[in-house]
Amino acid sequence: MRTAEILVSQEETERQERFTEMIRTLPHRPHYYHVVTYGCQMNAHDSEKIAGMLDRMGMEPSTVREEADFVIFNTCCVRENAERRALGNVTWLKEVRKSKPDMIIAVCGCMIQEPGMAETILKQYKFVNLAFGTSNLHKLPELLYETLDSGMQHVCVEDKDVIAEGLPVRRLRQDAAYLTIMYGCDNFCSFCIVPYVRGRERSRDMKAILYEAEGLAKSGVKEIMLLGQNVNSYGKGLPDHPTFASLLRELDGIGIPRIRFMTSHPKDLSDELIEVMSSSRHILPQFHLPVQSGNDEILKKMNRHYTREQYLDRVRKLREAIPGIGLSTDIIVSFPGETDEQFEDTMSLVKEVRYDSAFTFIYSPRTGTKAARMEGLIPDEVSTDRIQRLIALQESLQQETLKRFIGQEEEILVEGLSRRSKLAVSGKGRHGISVTVDGNEADIGRILPCRITGLKNNTLMGERI
Ligand code: SAH
Ligand code: SF4
Ligand code: F3S
């Protein structure tokens, strides 16, 4: 069975527990940690696991980076600017350590898993005490112990795709939780580095997922976000090949009030999934469906395995089955060789779909990917012009699409005080759109029914009912 081969063994788990205990009793161990997170929800959840493991080692979180004696950067490398920002901040900390020589600096996450990065850390970032890749996360106790014990730099990147069950988690929010259902990605979209740094696609056992969800339900969690690079292909490689739709059906029965998921790949969005969503009680009426481009030739060069028409068909099906569904997307402009006409196809697709929100990116070449070897890099000024036009279009359309909520009832899960006023709170509605309503600190973590009364700068305004 494939799952058993990639599961971290009980023996290994116990080994890490022994290192955890050993660190607790080390006289010169760090006492306060600070985790800096870049990138997507996967990384945010990994950071929660890092914090959980450090808690078990007897350390406490510090909200101020400079006051911690263990600082760990959980990095992203999906675009060049993400990487540059992470490395810049790591270097800046080197200065801080001059007045705090006991500080331990660690770097982990996707960037470390990039080809050549381990050597770069060894040669150019000697001040970094510890670096490890995404597949070594569960080994943090051992790696940190060895670093503290030897006083030497430790760099560990093993290319083994594993699933580590049962790691402790310190959740950022008490009312909402991440739940990973699969790791890695096998899609190899030609622009994307994720398959190279997160390894092959592997799904968690359905029982393990349901067990974790039940635990979260018992602890009072009101919303779970299912995580995976391509949740729609959940189950591939598992015995009996369960589908994502069947997993959702089971999760819906547990009774957690709100279930969301990301990310979906259009090529794997099945009719069964749409059917389960439309008949479920707790799966929220929202969908993040990255399109990347509106032009067939570019989609082909991107290795996306769908055409514009097939994508639009999925959107139509979703809207028919779940009227009013909240739709969002990711778009890349200036993929190598993208002509003005091909870019216009993306603009026209955005007009046709009318998304509630869109994350837009300028193509960034990533070493090792297929697109990085393609010709036709687009000049910066063209890319800037394209992305500005796309953002302006999306913003103007969003003003229109969001109006459909005015006068409607919506339920929001309150995340915090509104940034604009102390007498208001904000949170996400069932459709995935932020809503601001009157309220105070006591409302944080509650589900509030409200009526949408208006729209201000692409945020919905509401009143409690
Ligand atoms: N697995 C998810 C998320 C991938 S990364 C998915 O398939 O949607 C999130 C987004 O970053 C992608 O959807 C894509 O729009 C963007 N992205 C990825 N690689 C990129 C690159 N090299 N340049 C610019 N944007 C990129
Ligand atoms: Fe990257 Fe494509 Fe996989 Fe998403 S589906 S992580 S864009 S390779
Ligand atoms: Fe970045 Fe890794 Fe996520 S590269 S987008 S943190 S999977």
Short mmCIF file of C-alpha atoms and ligand atoms in Angstrom, two decimals:
data_model
loop_
_atom_site.label_atom_id
_atom_site.label_comp_id
_atom_site.label_asym_id
_atom_site.label_seq_id
_atom_site.Cartn_x
_atom_site.Cartn_y
_atom_site.Cartn_z
CA MET A 1 0.00 0.00 0.00
CA ARG A 2 1.47 3.34 -1.08
CA THR A 3 0.31 5.19 2.04
CA ALA A 4 2.21 2.90 4.41
CA GLU A 5 5.43 3.43 2.46
CA ILE A 6 5.34 7.18 2.73
CA LEU A 7 4.00 7.47 6.26
CA VAL A 8 6.59 8.50 8.84
CA SER A 9 6.97 5.39 11.03
CA GLN A 10 5.98 5.12 14.68
CA GLU A 11 9.64 4.44 15.47
CA GLU A 12 10.71 7.68 13.82
CA THR A 13 7.99 9.61 15.65
CA GLU A 14 9.19 8.23 18.99
CA ARG A 15 12.78 9.14 18.08
CA GLN A 16 11.72 12.74 17.52
CA GLU A 17 9.87 12.72 20.84
CA ARG A 18 13.11 11.70 22.57
CA PHE A 19 14.93 14.65 20.96
CA THR A 20 12.10 16.92 22.10
CA GLU A 21 12.69 15.77 25.68
CA MET A 22 16.46 16.14 25.33
CA ILE A 23 16.10 19.76 24.18
CA ARG A 24 13.88 20.53 27.18
CA THR A 25 16.73 19.58 29.51
CA LEU A 26 19.56 21.30 27.59
CA PRO A 27 20.99 24.11 29.77
CA HIS A 28 21.60 26.52 26.86
CA ARG A 29 18.48 25.94 24.82
CA PRO A 30 16.52 28.88 23.43
CA HIS A 31 13.48 29.96 25.45
CA TYR A 32 11.52 32.28 23.15
CA TYR A 33 10.77 31.57 19.51
CA HIS A 34 9.41 33.62 16.64
CA VAL A 35 8.19 32.11 13.35
CA VAL A 36 8.17 34.29 10.21
CA THR A 37 5.93 32.89 7.48
CA TYR A 38 5.90 33.60 3.75
CA GLY A 39 3.79 32.03 1.01
CA CYS A 40 0.55 30.13 0.90
CA GLN A 41 -1.77 28.48 3.42
CA MET A 42 0.35 25.31 3.27
CA ASN A 43 3.23 27.25 4.70
CA ALA A 44 1.00 28.98 7.24
CA HIS A 45 -0.12 25.57 8.48
CA ASP A 46 3.46 24.23 8.52
CA SER A 47 4.34 27.22 10.70
CA GLU A 48 1.57 26.20 13.10
CA LYS A 49 3.19 22.77 13.29
CA ILE A 50 6.64 24.29 13.88
CA ALA A 51 5.18 26.36 16.73
CA GLY A 52 3.48 23.23 18.10
CA MET A 53 6.78 21.33 18.13
CA LEU A 54 8.68 24.22 19.73
CA ASP A 55 6.00 24.48 22.46
CA ARG A 56 6.66 20.82 23.27
CA MET A 57 10.37 21.59 23.59
CA GLY A 58 9.45 23.96 26.39
CA MET A 59 9.79 27.20 24.44
CA GLU A 60 7.33 30.08 24.38
CA PRO A 61 6.26 32.24 21.43
CA SER A 62 7.52 35.83 21.27
CA THR A 63 5.56 38.34 19.25
CA VAL A 64 8.64 40.52 18.77
CA ARG A 65 11.23 39.06 16.44
CA GLU A 66 14.23 40.78 18.02
CA GLU A 67 13.30 39.53 21.49
CA ALA A 68 13.28 35.86 20.51
CA ASP A 69 16.36 33.68 20.87
CA PHE A 70 15.15 31.27 18.19
CA VAL A 71 13.92 32.82 14.94
CA ILE A 72 12.78 30.61 12.12
CA PHE A 73 11.89 31.78 8.59
CA ASN A 74 9.43 29.54 6.74
CA THR A 75 10.07 30.57 3.15
CA CYS A 76 8.29 30.59 -0.22
CA CYS A 77 9.88 30.59 -3.67
CA VAL A 78 6.87 30.64 -5.99
CA ARG A 79 7.95 34.00 -7.46
CA GLU A 80 11.30 35.76 -7.33
CA ASN A 81 10.07 38.61 -5.13
CA ALA A 82 8.89 36.15 -2.45
CA GLU A 83 12.37 34.72 -2.33
CA ARG A 84 14.11 38.08 -2.34
CA ARG A 85 11.98 39.31 0.55
CA ALA A 86 12.75 36.22 2.66
CA LEU A 87 16.50 36.38 2.05
CA GLY A 88 16.52 40.12 2.76
CA ASN A 89 14.88 39.61 6.12
CA VAL A 90 17.19 36.74 7.05
CA THR A 91 20.21 38.94 6.28
CA TRP A 92 18.79 41.80 8.31
CA LEU A 93 18.57 39.50 11.34
CA LYS A 94 22.30 38.86 11.07
CA GLU A 95 22.77 42.49 12.20
CA VAL A 96 20.37 42.05 15.12
CA ARG A 97 22.32 39.04 16.29
CA LYS A 98 25.49 41.13 16.68
CA SER A 99 24.01 42.43 19.91
CA LYS A 100 22.38 39.09 20.74
CA PRO A 101 25.03 36.42 20.06
CA ASP A 102 22.98 33.53 21.48
CA MET A 103 20.21 33.95 18.91
CA ILE A 104 19.66 30.87 16.72
CA ILE A 105 18.54 31.58 13.14
CA ALA A 106 16.82 28.87 11.12
CA VAL A 107 15.46 28.87 7.56
CA CYS A 108 13.06 26.25 6.27
CA GLY A 109 10.27 25.80 3.73
CA CYS A 110 10.04 25.69 -0.04
CA MET A 111 13.05 27.90 -0.82
CA ILE A 112 15.44 25.50 0.91
CA GLN A 113 14.17 22.70 -1.30
CA GLU A 114 15.16 24.58 -4.49
CA PRO A 115 18.04 23.06 -6.43
CA GLY A 116 21.32 24.65 -5.33
CA MET A 117 19.88 26.52 -2.34
CA ALA A 118 21.44 24.21 0.27
CA GLU A 119 24.89 25.01 -1.15
CA THR A 120 24.08 28.73 -1.23
CA ILE A 121 23.18 28.63 2.48
CA LEU A 122 26.37 26.72 3.29
CA LYS A 123 28.58 29.15 1.35
CA GLN A 124 26.91 32.56 1.48
CA TYR A 125 24.71 32.41 4.58
CA LYS A 126 27.13 30.94 7.09
CA PHE A 127 25.42 32.85 9.88
CA VAL A 128 22.28 30.73 9.44
CA ASN A 129 22.50 28.02 12.11
CA LEU A 130 19.97 25.60 10.70
CA ALA A 131 18.27 25.07 7.33
CA PHE A 132 15.92 22.27 6.32
CA GLY A 133 13.47 21.49 3.54
CA THR A 134 9.73 20.87 3.52
CA SER A 135 10.17 17.10 3.68
CA ASN A 136 12.19 17.34 6.91
CA LEU A 137 9.69 19.33 8.94
CA HIS A 138 8.90 16.47 11.33
CA LYS A 139 12.63 16.15 12.09
CA LEU A 140 12.88 19.61 13.62
CA PRO A 141 13.52 18.23 17.17
CA GLU A 142 16.51 16.18 16.03
CA LEU A 143 17.90 18.89 13.74
CA LEU A 144 17.63 21.57 16.38
CA TYR A 145 19.18 19.33 19.03
CA GLU A 146 22.16 18.59 16.80
CA THR A 147 22.58 22.27 15.97
CA LEU A 148 22.53 23.28 19.64
CA ASP A 149 24.72 20.38 20.72
CA SER A 150 27.42 20.81 18.07
CA GLY A 151 27.34 24.57 17.68
CA MET A 152 27.84 23.94 13.93
CA GLN A 153 25.76 24.95 10.94
CA HIS A 154 23.27 22.26 9.94
CA VAL A 155 21.70 22.01 6.48
CA CYS A 156 19.32 19.14 5.81
CA VAL A 157 17.49 18.58 2.54
CA GLU A 158 16.33 15.05 1.90
CA ASP A 159 14.26 14.47 -1.17
CA LYS A 160 11.89 11.92 0.31
CA ASP A 161 8.17 12.53 0.04
CA VAL A 162 6.61 11.69 3.37
CA ILE A 163 3.41 12.19 5.32
CA ALA A 164 3.93 12.91 9.02
CA GLU A 165 0.74 12.30 11.00
CA GLY A 166 0.04 13.59 14.47
CA LEU A 167 2.42 16.56 14.66
CA PRO A 168 1.40 19.01 17.39
CA VAL A 169 -0.20 22.24 16.14
CA ARG A 170 -0.41 25.71 17.73
CA ARG A 171 -3.30 27.22 15.83
CA LEU A 172 -3.26 30.88 14.87
CA ARG A 173 -7.03 31.04 15.32
CA GLN A 174 -9.21 29.12 17.75
CA ASP A 175 -12.42 29.41 15.72
CA ALA A 176 -10.95 28.29 12.38
CA ALA A 177 -8.43 25.62 11.44
CA TYR A 178 -6.43 24.35 8.48
CA LEU A 179 -6.68 20.67 7.64
CA THR A 180 -4.25 19.25 5.08
CA ILE A 181 -5.77 16.52 2.91
CA MET A 182 -2.91 16.07 0.44
CA TYR A 183 0.70 17.09 -0.04
CA GLY A 184 2.77 17.86 -3.13
CA CYS A 185 1.71 18.26 -6.75
CA ASP A 186 2.10 16.20 -9.91
CA ASN A 187 0.72 18.72 -12.38
CA PHE A 188 3.92 20.42 -13.44
CA CYS A 189 2.32 23.56 -14.83
CA SER A 190 5.27 24.81 -16.86
CA PHE A 191 5.71 28.06 -14.88
CA CYS A 192 5.49 26.55 -11.41
CA ILE A 193 8.19 25.47 -8.99
CA VAL A 194 5.85 23.90 -6.42
CA PRO A 195 6.12 20.29 -7.72
CA TYR A 196 9.92 20.57 -7.43
CA VAL A 197 9.92 21.87 -3.86
CA ARG A 198 6.89 20.09 -2.39
CA GLY A 199 7.43 16.71 -4.02
CA ARG A 200 5.05 14.18 -5.53
CA GLU A 201 1.35 14.28 -4.89
CA ARG A 202 0.29 12.15 -1.93
CA SER A 203 -3.10 12.01 -0.25
CA ARG A 204 -3.69 11.44 3.43
CA ASP A 205 -5.72 8.47 4.47
CA MET A 206 -9.40 9.42 4.64
CA LYS A 207 -9.78 7.99 8.15
CA ALA A 208 -6.92 10.17 9.43
CA ILE A 209 -8.56 13.26 7.93
CA LEU A 210 -11.99 12.46 9.39
CA TYR A 211 -10.44 11.72 12.80
CA GLU A 212 -8.69 15.10 12.78
CA ALA A 213 -11.89 16.85 11.67
CA GLU A 214 -13.88 15.22 14.47
CA GLY A 215 -11.28 16.40 16.96
CA LEU A 216 -11.54 19.94 15.60
CA ALA A 217 -15.35 19.78 15.79
CA LYS A 218 -15.16 18.69 19.44
CA SER A 219 -12.82 21.55 20.26
CA GLY A 220 -15.44 24.00 18.96
CA VAL A 221 -13.88 24.96 15.64
CA LYS A 222 -16.45 26.70 13.42
CA GLU A 223 -14.63 26.59 10.12
CA ILE A 224 -12.12 24.28 8.49
CA MET A 225 -10.08 25.04 5.40
CA LEU A 226 -9.03 21.88 3.57
CA LEU A 227 -5.58 22.27 2.08
CA GLY A 228 -3.83 20.79 -0.93
CA GLN A 229 -2.13 22.08 -4.09
CA ASN A 230 -4.83 20.38 -6.12
CA VAL A 231 -7.56 19.17 -3.77
CA ASN A 232 -9.71 18.01 -6.70
CA SER A 233 -7.39 15.10 -7.37
CA TYR A 234 -7.54 13.89 -3.75
CA GLY A 235 -7.43 10.09 -3.46
CA LYS A 236 -5.11 9.38 -6.38
CA GLY A 237 -2.79 6.59 -5.25
CA LEU A 238 -4.89 5.58 -2.25
CA PRO A 239 -6.44 2.12 -2.08
CA ASP A 240 -10.07 2.26 -3.36
CA HIS A 241 -9.35 5.67 -4.95
CA PRO A 242 -11.73 7.78 -2.89
CA THR A 243 -12.69 11.04 -4.63
CA PHE A 244 -12.53 14.55 -3.22
CA ALA A 245 -16.32 14.69 -3.53
CA SER A 246 -16.69 11.56 -1.37
CA LEU A 247 -14.34 13.03 1.23
CA LEU A 248 -16.40 16.24 1.29
CA ARG A 249 -19.60 14.25 1.76
CA GLU A 250 -18.12 12.55 4.84
CA LEU A 251 -16.79 15.81 6.25
CA ASP A 252 -20.14 17.50 5.72
CA GLY A 253 -21.70 14.91 8.04
CA ILE A 254 -19.42 15.79 10.96
CA GLY A 255 -21.27 19.01 11.63
CA ILE A 256 -18.54 21.68 11.53
CA PRO A 257 -20.58 24.73 10.46
CA ARG A 258 -18.30 25.93 7.66
CA ILE A 259 -16.06 23.95 5.30
CA ARG A 260 -13.86 25.59 2.66
CA PHE A 261 -11.03 24.24 0.52
CA MET A 262 -8.18 25.31 -1.71
CA THR A 263 -6.81 25.00 -4.32
CA SER A 264 -8.80 23.44 -7.15
CA HIS A 265 -7.51 22.65 -10.61
CA PRO A 266 -10.15 23.20 -13.32
CA LYS A 267 -9.19 20.01 -15.17
CA ASP A 268 -10.14 17.89 -12.15
CA LEU A 269 -13.35 19.69 -11.18
CA SER A 270 -15.89 16.88 -11.46
CA ASP A 271 -19.67 17.01 -11.80
CA GLU A 272 -19.78 14.81 -8.68
CA LEU A 273 -18.01 17.55 -6.72
CA ILE A 274 -20.45 20.22 -7.93
CA GLU A 275 -23.34 17.93 -6.99
CA VAL A 276 -21.98 17.29 -3.48
CA MET A 277 -21.42 21.00 -2.95
CA SER A 278 -24.92 21.94 -4.02
CA SER A 279 -26.56 19.35 -1.78
CA SER A 280 -24.33 19.79 1.28
CA ARG A 281 -25.20 21.67 4.45
CA HIS A 282 -21.81 22.94 5.50
CA ILE A 283 -19.67 23.36 2.40
CA LEU A 284 -19.55 27.06 1.73
CA PRO A 285 -20.80 28.44 -1.61
CA GLN A 286 -17.41 29.69 -2.76
CA PHE A 287 -14.82 28.45 -5.21
CA HIS A 288 -11.24 29.46 -5.94
CA LEU A 289 -10.62 28.33 -9.50
CA PRO A 290 -7.28 29.54 -10.92
CA VAL A 291 -7.55 30.17 -14.65
CA GLN A 292 -4.01 31.58 -15.25
CA SER A 293 -4.83 32.70 -18.83
CA GLY A 294 -7.81 33.14 -21.14
CA ASN A 295 -5.93 32.05 -24.28
CA ASP A 296 -5.84 28.45 -25.46
CA GLU A 297 -2.33 28.55 -26.86
CA ILE A 298 -0.90 30.01 -23.65
CA LEU A 299 -2.88 27.51 -21.56
CA LYS A 300 -1.29 24.76 -23.62
CA LYS A 301 2.21 26.16 -23.14
CA MET A 302 1.41 26.41 -19.43
CA ASN A 303 0.55 22.68 -19.44
CA ARG A 304 -2.81 23.36 -17.83
CA HIS A 305 -4.78 20.63 -19.66
CA TYR A 306 -7.96 22.64 -20.28
CA THR A 307 -9.17 25.13 -22.86
CA ARG A 308 -10.87 28.46 -22.29
CA GLU A 309 -14.18 26.87 -23.31
CA GLN A 310 -13.79 23.94 -20.92
CA TYR A 311 -12.99 26.37 -18.10
CA LEU A 312 -16.05 28.49 -18.90
CA ASP A 313 -18.17 25.33 -18.94
CA ARG A 314 -17.05 24.54 -15.36
CA VAL A 315 -17.94 28.07 -14.29
CA ARG A 316 -21.40 27.76 -15.88
CA LYS A 317 -22.00 24.41 -14.18
CA LEU A 318 -20.96 25.80 -10.81
CA ARG A 319 -23.25 28.80 -11.18
CA GLU A 320 -26.20 26.72 -12.31
CA ALA A 321 -25.86 24.33 -9.38
CA ILE A 322 -24.97 26.91 -6.73
CA PRO A 323 -26.60 30.24 -7.63
CA GLY A 324 -24.72 33.27 -6.31
CA ILE A 325 -21.54 31.24 -5.62
CA GLY A 326 -18.48 33.35 -4.76
CA LEU A 327 -15.82 32.90 -7.44
CA SER A 328 -12.16 33.86 -7.28
CA THR A 329 -9.12 33.11 -9.43
CA ASP A 330 -5.36 33.43 -10.04
CA ILE A 331 -4.05 34.99 -13.25
CA ILE A 332 -0.54 35.26 -14.66
CA VAL A 333 0.26 37.98 -17.20
CA SER A 334 3.25 37.98 -19.57
CA PHE A 335 3.91 34.28 -19.73
CA PRO A 336 6.84 33.82 -22.21
CA GLY A 337 5.76 34.77 -25.70
CA GLU A 338 2.34 36.14 -24.66
CA THR A 339 1.23 38.54 -27.40
CA ASP A 340 -1.02 41.56 -26.90
CA GLU A 341 -3.88 39.61 -28.51
CA GLN A 342 -3.37 36.67 -26.17
CA PHE A 343 -3.37 39.01 -23.20
CA GLU A 344 -6.63 40.52 -24.50
CA ASP A 345 -8.12 37.01 -24.34
CA THR A 346 -7.42 37.02 -20.61
CA MET A 347 -9.08 40.43 -20.30
CA SER A 348 -12.16 39.21 -22.18
CA LEU A 349 -12.36 36.06 -20.04
CA VAL A 350 -12.31 38.18 -16.89
CA LYS A 351 -15.15 40.27 -18.34
CA GLU A 352 -17.08 37.16 -19.22
CA VAL A 353 -16.70 35.36 -15.88
CA ARG A 354 -17.02 38.39 -13.58
CA TYR A 355 -15.05 37.13 -10.59
CA ASP A 356 -15.61 38.34 -7.05
CA SER A 357 -11.85 38.60 -6.64
CA ALA A 358 -8.68 37.81 -8.55
CA PHE A 359 -5.04 37.41 -7.55
CA THR A 360 -2.92 38.71 -10.40
CA PHE A 361 0.77 38.04 -10.96
CA ILE A 362 3.45 38.99 -13.45
CA TYR A 363 5.19 35.87 -14.71
CA SER A 364 8.41 35.21 -12.83
CA PRO A 365 10.89 32.72 -14.30
CA ARG A 366 11.79 29.91 -11.88
CA THR A 367 14.99 27.97 -12.51
CA GLY A 368 14.35 24.32 -13.31
CA THR A 369 10.83 24.81 -14.68
CA LYS A 370 9.97 24.26 -18.32
CA ALA A 371 8.80 27.83 -18.92
CA ALA A 372 12.15 29.21 -17.72
CA ARG A 373 13.68 27.64 -20.82
CA MET A 374 11.08 29.14 -23.19
CA GLU A 375 11.82 32.11 -25.39
CA GLY A 376 9.96 35.39 -25.52
CA LEU A 377 10.46 37.03 -22.14
CA ILE A 378 8.15 40.06 -22.02
CA PRO A 379 9.75 43.48 -21.21
CA ASP A 380 8.97 44.83 -17.73
CA GLU A 381 7.14 47.93 -18.97
CA VAL A 382 4.75 45.79 -21.05
CA SER A 383 4.09 43.51 -18.08
CA THR A 384 3.47 46.45 -15.76
CA ASP A 385 1.04 47.96 -18.21
CA ARG A 386 -0.80 44.65 -18.63
CA ILE A 387 -1.15 43.95 -14.94
CA GLN A 388 -2.32 47.49 -14.22
CA ARG A 389 -4.99 47.23 -16.88
CA LEU A 390 -6.07 43.84 -15.58
CA ILE A 391 -6.29 45.05 -11.99
CA ALA A 392 -8.27 48.13 -13.03
CA LEU A 393 -10.69 45.97 -15.00
CA GLN A 394 -11.15 43.50 -12.15
CA GLU A 395 -11.74 46.31 -9.64
CA SER A 396 -14.39 47.93 -11.76
CA LEU A 397 -16.15 44.62 -12.40
CA GLN A 398 -15.95 43.72 -8.72
CA GLN A 399 -17.88 46.88 -7.85
CA GLU A 400 -20.67 45.48 -9.99
CA THR A 401 -20.56 41.79 -9.02
CA LEU A 402 -20.55 42.48 -5.29
CA LYS A 403 -23.71 44.58 -5.58
CA ARG A 404 -25.68 41.34 -5.90
CA PHE A 405 -25.26 40.86 -2.14
CA ILE A 406 -26.87 44.18 -1.15
CA GLY A 407 -30.13 43.51 0.66
CA GLN A 408 -29.24 39.84 1.12
CA GLU A 409 -28.71 38.00 4.40
CA GLU A 410 -25.22 36.66 5.06
CA GLU A 411 -23.47 34.94 7.95
CA ILE A 412 -19.98 36.06 8.82
CA LEU A 413 -17.35 34.40 10.98
CA VAL A 414 -15.84 37.36 12.80
CA GLU A 415 -12.04 37.51 12.45
CA GLY A 416 -11.24 40.73 14.25
CA LEU A 417 -11.92 44.40 14.79
CA SER A 418 -12.37 46.35 11.60
CA ARG A 419 -9.33 48.32 10.52
CA ARG A 420 -11.50 51.36 9.90
CA SER A 421 -13.41 51.64 13.15
CA LYS A 422 -13.22 50.40 16.73
CA LEU A 423 -16.99 49.98 16.76
CA ALA A 424 -17.01 47.51 13.90
CA VAL A 425 -15.80 43.99 13.25
CA SER A 426 -15.07 42.16 10.04
CA GLY A 427 -15.00 38.61 8.82
CA LYS A 428 -15.71 36.46 5.79
CA GLY A 429 -19.23 35.73 4.66
CA ARG A 430 -20.29 32.31 3.41
CA HIS A 431 -19.37 33.38 -0.13
CA GLY A 432 -15.78 34.16 0.87
CA ILE A 433 -16.14 37.94 0.73
CA SER A 434 -15.17 40.25 3.61
CA VAL A 435 -18.03 41.96 5.41
CA THR A 436 -17.81 44.73 8.01
CA VAL A 437 -20.59 45.04 10.62
CA ASP A 438 -21.09 46.90 13.90
CA GLY A 439 -19.64 44.94 16.82
CA ASN A 440 -16.83 44.64 19.34
CA GLU A 441 -14.11 42.33 20.62
CA ALA A 442 -16.60 39.94 22.20
CA ASP A 443 -17.82 39.02 18.70
CA ILE A 444 -14.47 37.66 17.54
CA GLY A 445 -14.81 33.96 16.69
CA ARG A 446 -18.62 34.14 16.53
CA ILE A 447 -20.82 33.50 13.54
CA LEU A 448 -22.99 36.60 13.09
CA PRO A 449 -26.08 36.71 10.89
CA CYS A 450 -26.32 40.07 9.16
CA ARG A 451 -27.91 41.91 6.26
CA ILE A 452 -25.70 43.50 3.59
CA THR A 453 -26.45 47.20 3.35
CA GLY A 454 -23.78 48.56 1.02
CA LEU A 455 -20.34 48.47 -0.52
CA LYS A 456 -17.23 50.48 0.38
CA ASN A 457 -13.94 49.97 -1.52
CA ASN A 458 -14.79 46.42 -2.46
CA THR A 459 -15.75 45.47 1.10
CA LEU A 460 -19.34 44.67 1.90
CA MET A 461 -20.94 46.63 4.73
CA GLY A 462 -23.65 44.99 6.81
CA GLU A 463 -25.84 45.32 9.90
CA ARG A 464 -26.55 42.60 12.44
CA ILE A 465 -29.93 40.92 12.42
N1 SAH B 1 -1.59 24.93 -6.28
C1 SAH B 1 -2.17 26.16 -6.39
C2 SAH B 1 -1.31 27.33 -6.01
C3 SAH B 1 -0.06 27.52 -6.77
S1 SAH B 1 0.84 28.97 -6.43
C4 SAH B 1 -2.78 26.21 -7.74
O1 SAH B 1 -2.58 25.35 -8.53
O2 SAH B 1 -3.53 27.12 -7.98
C5 SAH B 1 -0.40 30.25 -6.51
C6 SAH B 1 -0.42 31.01 -7.78
O3 SAH B 1 0.84 31.62 -8.03
C7 SAH B 1 -0.69 30.21 -9.02
O4 SAH B 1 -2.04 29.92 -9.19
C8 SAH B 1 -0.15 31.12 -10.10
O5 SAH B 1 -1.14 32.03 -10.54
C9 SAH B 1 0.94 31.89 -9.39
N2 SAH B 1 2.27 31.48 -9.86
C10 SAH B 1 2.85 30.27 -9.72
N3 SAH B 1 4.07 30.25 -10.30
C11 SAH B 1 4.27 31.49 -10.81
C12 SAH B 1 5.32 32.12 -11.55
N4 SAH B 1 6.42 31.45 -11.88
N5 SAH B 1 5.17 33.42 -11.90
C13 SAH B 1 4.05 34.10 -11.58
N6 SAH B 1 3.04 33.57 -10.90
C14 SAH B 1 3.12 32.28 -10.52
FE1 SF4 B 2 1.81 24.72 -9.41
FE2 SF4 B 2 0.13 23.86 -11.22
FE3 SF4 B 2 0.67 22.33 -9.13
FE4 SF4 B 2 -0.74 24.54 -8.81
S1 SF4 B 2 -1.37 22.77 -9.99
S2 SF4 B 2 0.95 23.86 -7.54
S3 SF4 B 2 0.14 25.93 -10.31
S4 SF4 B 2 2.10 22.91 -10.73
FE1 F3S B 3 5.19 29.28 -1.88
FE2 F3S B 3 5.69 26.80 -1.27
FE3 F3S B 3 3.25 27.72 -1.07
S1 F3S B 3 6.57 27.91 -2.95
S2 F3S B 3 3.15 29.28 -2.63
S3 F3S B 3 4.97 28.39 0.11
S4 F3S B 3 3.85 25.68 -1.66
#
